[in-house]
Short mmCIF file of C-alpha atoms in Angstrom, two decimals:
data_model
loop_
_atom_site.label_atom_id
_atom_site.label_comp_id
_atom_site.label_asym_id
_atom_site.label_seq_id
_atom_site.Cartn_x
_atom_site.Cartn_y
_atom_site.Cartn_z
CA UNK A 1 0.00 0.00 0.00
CA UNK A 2 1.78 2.88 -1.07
CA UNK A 3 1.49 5.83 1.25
CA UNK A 4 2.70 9.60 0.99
CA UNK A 5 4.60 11.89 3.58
CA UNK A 6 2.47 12.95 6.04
CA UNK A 7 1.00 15.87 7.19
CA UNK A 8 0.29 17.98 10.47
CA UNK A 9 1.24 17.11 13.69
CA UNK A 10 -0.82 15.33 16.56
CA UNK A 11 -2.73 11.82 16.45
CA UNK A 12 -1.87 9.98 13.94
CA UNK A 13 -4.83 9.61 11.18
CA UNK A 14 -4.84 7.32 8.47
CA UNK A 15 -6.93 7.62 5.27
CA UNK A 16 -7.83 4.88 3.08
CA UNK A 17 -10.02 5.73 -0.12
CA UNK A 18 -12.69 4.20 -2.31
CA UNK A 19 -12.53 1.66 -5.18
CA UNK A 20 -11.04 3.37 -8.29
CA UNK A 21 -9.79 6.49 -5.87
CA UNK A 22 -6.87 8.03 -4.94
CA UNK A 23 -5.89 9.85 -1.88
CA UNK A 24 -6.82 12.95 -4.21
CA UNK A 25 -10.08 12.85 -3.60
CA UNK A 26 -9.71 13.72 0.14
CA UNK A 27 -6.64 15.86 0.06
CA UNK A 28 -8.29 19.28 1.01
CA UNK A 29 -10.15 17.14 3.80
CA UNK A 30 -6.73 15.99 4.79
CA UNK A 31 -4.89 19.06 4.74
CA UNK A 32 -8.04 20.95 7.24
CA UNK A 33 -7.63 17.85 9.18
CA UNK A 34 -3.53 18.90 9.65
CA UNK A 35 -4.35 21.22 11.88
CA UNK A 36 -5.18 18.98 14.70
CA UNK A 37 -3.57 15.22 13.26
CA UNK A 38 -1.05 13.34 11.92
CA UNK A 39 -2.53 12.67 8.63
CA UNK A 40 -0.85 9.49 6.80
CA UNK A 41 -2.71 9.03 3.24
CA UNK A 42 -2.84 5.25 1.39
CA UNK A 43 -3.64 4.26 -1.66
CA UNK A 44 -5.08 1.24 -2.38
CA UNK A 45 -3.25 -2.11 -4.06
CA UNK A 46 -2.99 -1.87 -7.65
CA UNK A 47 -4.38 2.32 -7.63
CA UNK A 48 -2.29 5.08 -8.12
CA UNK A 49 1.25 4.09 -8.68
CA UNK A 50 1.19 1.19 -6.38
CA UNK A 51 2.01 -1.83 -7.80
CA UNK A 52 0.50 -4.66 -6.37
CA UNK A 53 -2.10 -6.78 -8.23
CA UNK A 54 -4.60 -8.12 -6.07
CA UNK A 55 -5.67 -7.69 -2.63
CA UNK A 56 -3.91 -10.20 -1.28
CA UNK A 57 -4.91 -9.82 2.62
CA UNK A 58 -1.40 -11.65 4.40
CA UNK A 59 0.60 -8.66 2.07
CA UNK A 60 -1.38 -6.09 3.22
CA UNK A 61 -1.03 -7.24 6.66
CA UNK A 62 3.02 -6.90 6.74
CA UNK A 63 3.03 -3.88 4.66
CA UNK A 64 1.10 -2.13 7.49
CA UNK A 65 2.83 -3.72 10.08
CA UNK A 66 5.70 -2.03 8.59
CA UNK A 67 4.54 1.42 7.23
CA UNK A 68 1.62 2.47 9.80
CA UNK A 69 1.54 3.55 13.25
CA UNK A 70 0.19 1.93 15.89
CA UNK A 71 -2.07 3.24 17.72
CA UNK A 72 -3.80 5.43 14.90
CA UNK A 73 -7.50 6.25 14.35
CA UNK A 74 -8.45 5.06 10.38
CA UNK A 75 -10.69 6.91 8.31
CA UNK A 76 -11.74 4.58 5.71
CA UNK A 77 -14.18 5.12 2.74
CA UNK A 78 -16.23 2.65 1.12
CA UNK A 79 -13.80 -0.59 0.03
CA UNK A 80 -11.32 1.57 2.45
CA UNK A 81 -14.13 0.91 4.91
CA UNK A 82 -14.19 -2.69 4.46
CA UNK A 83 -10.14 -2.93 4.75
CA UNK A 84 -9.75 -0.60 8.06
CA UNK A 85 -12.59 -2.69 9.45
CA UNK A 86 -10.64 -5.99 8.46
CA UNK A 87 -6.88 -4.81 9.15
CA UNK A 88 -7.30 -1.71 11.73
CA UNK A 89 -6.51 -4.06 14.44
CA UNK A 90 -3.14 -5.54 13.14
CA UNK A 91 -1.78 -1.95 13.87
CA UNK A 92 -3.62 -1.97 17.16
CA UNK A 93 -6.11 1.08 16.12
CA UNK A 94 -7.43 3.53 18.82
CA UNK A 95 -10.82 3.86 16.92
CA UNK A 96 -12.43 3.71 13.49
CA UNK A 97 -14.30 6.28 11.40
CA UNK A 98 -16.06 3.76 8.91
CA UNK A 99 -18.01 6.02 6.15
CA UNK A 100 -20.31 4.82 3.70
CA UNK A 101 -19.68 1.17 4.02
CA UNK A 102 -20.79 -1.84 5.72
CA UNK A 103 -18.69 -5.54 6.35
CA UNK A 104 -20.21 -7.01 3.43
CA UNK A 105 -20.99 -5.32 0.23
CA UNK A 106 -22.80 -7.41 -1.70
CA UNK A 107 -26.59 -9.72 -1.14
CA UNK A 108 -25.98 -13.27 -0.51
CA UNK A 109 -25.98 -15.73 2.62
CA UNK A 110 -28.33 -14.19 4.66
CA UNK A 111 -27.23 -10.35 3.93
CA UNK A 112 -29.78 -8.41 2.03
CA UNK A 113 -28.99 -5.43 2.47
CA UNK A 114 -26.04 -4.84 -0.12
CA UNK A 115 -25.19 -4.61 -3.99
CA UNK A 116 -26.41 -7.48 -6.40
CA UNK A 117 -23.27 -9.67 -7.11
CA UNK A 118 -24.43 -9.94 -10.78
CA UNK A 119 -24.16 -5.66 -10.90
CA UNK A 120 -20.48 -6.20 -9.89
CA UNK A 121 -20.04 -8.98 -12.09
CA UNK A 122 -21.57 -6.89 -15.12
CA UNK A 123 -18.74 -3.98 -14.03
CA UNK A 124 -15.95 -6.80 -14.65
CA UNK A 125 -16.68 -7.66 -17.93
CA UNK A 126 -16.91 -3.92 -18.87
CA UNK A 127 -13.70 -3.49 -18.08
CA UNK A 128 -12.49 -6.29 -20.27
CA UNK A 129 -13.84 -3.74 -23.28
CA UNK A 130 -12.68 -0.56 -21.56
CA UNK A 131 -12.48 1.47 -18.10
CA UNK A 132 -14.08 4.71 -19.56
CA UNK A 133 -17.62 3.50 -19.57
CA UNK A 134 -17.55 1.36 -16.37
CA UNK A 135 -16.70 4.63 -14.66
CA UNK A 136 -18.91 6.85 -16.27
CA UNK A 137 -21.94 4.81 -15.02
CA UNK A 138 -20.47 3.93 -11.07
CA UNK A 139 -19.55 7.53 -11.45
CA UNK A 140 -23.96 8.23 -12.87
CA UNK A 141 -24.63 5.76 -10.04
CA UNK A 142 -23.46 7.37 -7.42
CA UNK A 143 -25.12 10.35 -8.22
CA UNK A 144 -28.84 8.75 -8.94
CA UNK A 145 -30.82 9.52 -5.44
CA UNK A 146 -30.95 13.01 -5.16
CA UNK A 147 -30.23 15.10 -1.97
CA UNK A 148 -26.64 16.25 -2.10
CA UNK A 149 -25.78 12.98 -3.78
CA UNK A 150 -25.21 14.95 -7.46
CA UNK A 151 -23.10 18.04 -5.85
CA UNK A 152 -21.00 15.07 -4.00
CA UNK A 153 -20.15 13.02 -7.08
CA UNK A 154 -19.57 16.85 -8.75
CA UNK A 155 -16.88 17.66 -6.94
CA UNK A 156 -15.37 14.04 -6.74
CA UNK A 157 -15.61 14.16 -10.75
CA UNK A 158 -13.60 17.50 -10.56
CA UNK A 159 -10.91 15.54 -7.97
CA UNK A 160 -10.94 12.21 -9.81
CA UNK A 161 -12.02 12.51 -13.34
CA UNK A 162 -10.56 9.27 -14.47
CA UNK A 163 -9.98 6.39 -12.52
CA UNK A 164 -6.92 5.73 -10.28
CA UNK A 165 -6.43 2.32 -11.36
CA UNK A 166 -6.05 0.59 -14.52
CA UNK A 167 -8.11 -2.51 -15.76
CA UNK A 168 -5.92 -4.61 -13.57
CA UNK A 169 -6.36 -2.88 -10.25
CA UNK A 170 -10.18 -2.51 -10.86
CA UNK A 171 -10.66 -6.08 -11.30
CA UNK A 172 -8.88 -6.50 -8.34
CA UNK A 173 -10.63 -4.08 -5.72
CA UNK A 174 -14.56 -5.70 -7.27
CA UNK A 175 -13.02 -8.91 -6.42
CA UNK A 176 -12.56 -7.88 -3.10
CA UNK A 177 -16.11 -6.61 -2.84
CA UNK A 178 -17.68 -9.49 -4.43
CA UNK A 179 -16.18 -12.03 -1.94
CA UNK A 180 -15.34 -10.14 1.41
CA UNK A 181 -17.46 -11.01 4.23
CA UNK A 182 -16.82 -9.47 7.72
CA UNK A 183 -19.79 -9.81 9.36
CA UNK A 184 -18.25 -13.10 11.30
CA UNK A 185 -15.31 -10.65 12.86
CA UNK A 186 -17.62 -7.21 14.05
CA UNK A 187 -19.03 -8.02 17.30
CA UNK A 188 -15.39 -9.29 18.26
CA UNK A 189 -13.80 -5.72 17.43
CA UNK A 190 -13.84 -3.52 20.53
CA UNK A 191 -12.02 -0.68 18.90
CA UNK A 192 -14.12 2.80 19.31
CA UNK A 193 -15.52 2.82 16.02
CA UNK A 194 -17.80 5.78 14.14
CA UNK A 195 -20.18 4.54 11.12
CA UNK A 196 -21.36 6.80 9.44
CA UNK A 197 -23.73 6.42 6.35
CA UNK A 198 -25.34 8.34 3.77
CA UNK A 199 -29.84 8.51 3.79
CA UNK A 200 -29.56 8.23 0.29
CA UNK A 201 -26.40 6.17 -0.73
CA UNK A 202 -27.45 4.10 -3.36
CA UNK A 203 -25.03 1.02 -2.68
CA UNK A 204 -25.26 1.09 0.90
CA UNK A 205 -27.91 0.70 3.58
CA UNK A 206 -28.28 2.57 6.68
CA UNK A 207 -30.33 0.36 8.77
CA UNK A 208 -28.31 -2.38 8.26
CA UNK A 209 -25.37 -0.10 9.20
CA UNK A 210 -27.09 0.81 12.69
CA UNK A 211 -27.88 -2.94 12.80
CA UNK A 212 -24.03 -3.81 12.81
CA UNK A 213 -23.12 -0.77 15.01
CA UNK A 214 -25.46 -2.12 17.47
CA UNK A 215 -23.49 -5.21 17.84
CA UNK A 216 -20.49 -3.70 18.99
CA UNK A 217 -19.11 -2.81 22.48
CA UNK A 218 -18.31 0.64 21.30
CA UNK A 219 -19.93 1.52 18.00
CA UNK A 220 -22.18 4.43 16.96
CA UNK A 221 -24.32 4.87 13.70
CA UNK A 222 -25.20 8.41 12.51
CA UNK A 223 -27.24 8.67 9.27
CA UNK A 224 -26.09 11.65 7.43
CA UNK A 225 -29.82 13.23 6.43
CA UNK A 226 -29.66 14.00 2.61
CA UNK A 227 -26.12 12.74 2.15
CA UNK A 228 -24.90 10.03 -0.80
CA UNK A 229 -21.72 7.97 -1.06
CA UNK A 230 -19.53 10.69 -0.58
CA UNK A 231 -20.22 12.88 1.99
CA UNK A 232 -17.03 14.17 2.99
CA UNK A 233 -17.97 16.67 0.23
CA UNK A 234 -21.44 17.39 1.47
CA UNK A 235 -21.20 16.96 5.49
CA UNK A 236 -17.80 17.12 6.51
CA UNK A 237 -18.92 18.93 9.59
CA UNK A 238 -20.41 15.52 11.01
CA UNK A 239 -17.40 13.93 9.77
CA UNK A 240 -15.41 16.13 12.04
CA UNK A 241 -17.55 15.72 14.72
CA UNK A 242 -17.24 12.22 14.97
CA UNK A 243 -13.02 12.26 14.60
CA UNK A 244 -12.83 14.84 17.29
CA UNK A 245 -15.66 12.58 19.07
CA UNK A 246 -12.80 9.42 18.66
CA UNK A 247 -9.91 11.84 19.63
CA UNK A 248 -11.39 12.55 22.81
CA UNK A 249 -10.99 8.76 23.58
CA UNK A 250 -7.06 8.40 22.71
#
């Protein structure tokens, strides 16, 4: 996971972004967030410059043993979400902001509340003809239920006009989505953790969020009213709130 110098001074943050981001997308969120933290920004495997080609779980897990602190509080961000949730604790975290994203992403064994496998399965062979219009329409998606959901994906558009990651490290990151299941590991993670979900996010649910907040030790669900799948560009003042919430903990 490649990561970049840091910035600020205080707590140490770490960021991890979306499928088909890069630490771009957050960057002006990261550099307000100097003021008070220790931001260190990640890319994902296989997106923006690093080089790995899957998401290969045991790598990760020595790469952060080796590159991030211990004792950090992880922002993570959709598929970001899913990997602070799964490999927060190998660093031992002091808490977890999880935003717009759950420990399983997709319907299946008992889990209804997530993406239709076949949707994800239709994204991978559209990238066998081409990235462009894959992104185009996740981009449309994410932008389909109103509120502040178009504004959002606006200004992510402006950040991340193209995606971060060729052919190869999109396949990889929907592979992860398609098969990842963390539901088993949740109620087991006593780290101070902060889920926070879009009303109207079109891939993710909020009750089901609550629903897995609720069976942690220390977990709380806010549902952001109006927001999408990106609301650090609509309500990064709850966002905040529930950092300096966590920092208040350390």
């Amino acid at each position: 996971m490649r990561s970049y110098p840091t910035l600020g001074r205080g707590p140490d943050l770490i960021m991890l972004p979306g499928w088909g981001m890069s630490a771009v997308v957050w960057r002006d969120w990261a550099e307000a967030l100097a003021g008070e933290w220790c931001v260190h920004l990640f890319e994902l495997p296989g997106h923006a410059g690093d080089p790995a080609e899957d998401f290969d779980v045991a790598t990760l897990r020595a790469q952060l043993i080796e590159s991030a602190p211990a004792g950090a509080v992880w922002v993570g961000w959709s598929l970001g979400g899913m990997l602070s949730l799964q490999l927060a604790h190998e660093t031992a975290a002091a808490g977890m902001c999880l935003m717009a994203t759950s420990p399983r992403f997709c319907t299946g064994d008992g889990w209804s509340a997530g993406v239709d496998p076949a949707a994800l399965r239709a994204m991978q062979a559209g990238l066998e003809q081409g990235v462009e219009r894959v992104w185009r329409e996740f981009l449309g998606l994410l932008g389909s239920r109103g509120g502040t959901a178009r504004a959002e994906v606006k200004a992510l558009r402006y950040r991340q006009p193209t995606p971060a990651a060729g052919a190869t490290g999109l396949q990889a990151g929907l592979r992860y989505l398609l098969t990842t299941d963390l539901r088993s590991m949740v109620a087991r993670i006593e780290t101070p953790t902060r889920w926070l979900v879009g009303e109207l996010d079109p891939l993710i649910s909020p009750a089901a969020v609550e629903g897995v907040a609720s069976s942690m030790v220390a977990a709380k669900a806010t549902c952001l009213l109006g927001a999408g799948h990106v609301p650090f560009y609509s309500h990064r003042a709850e966002l905040d709130a529930a950092l300096a919430e966590l920092r208040r903990m350390l």
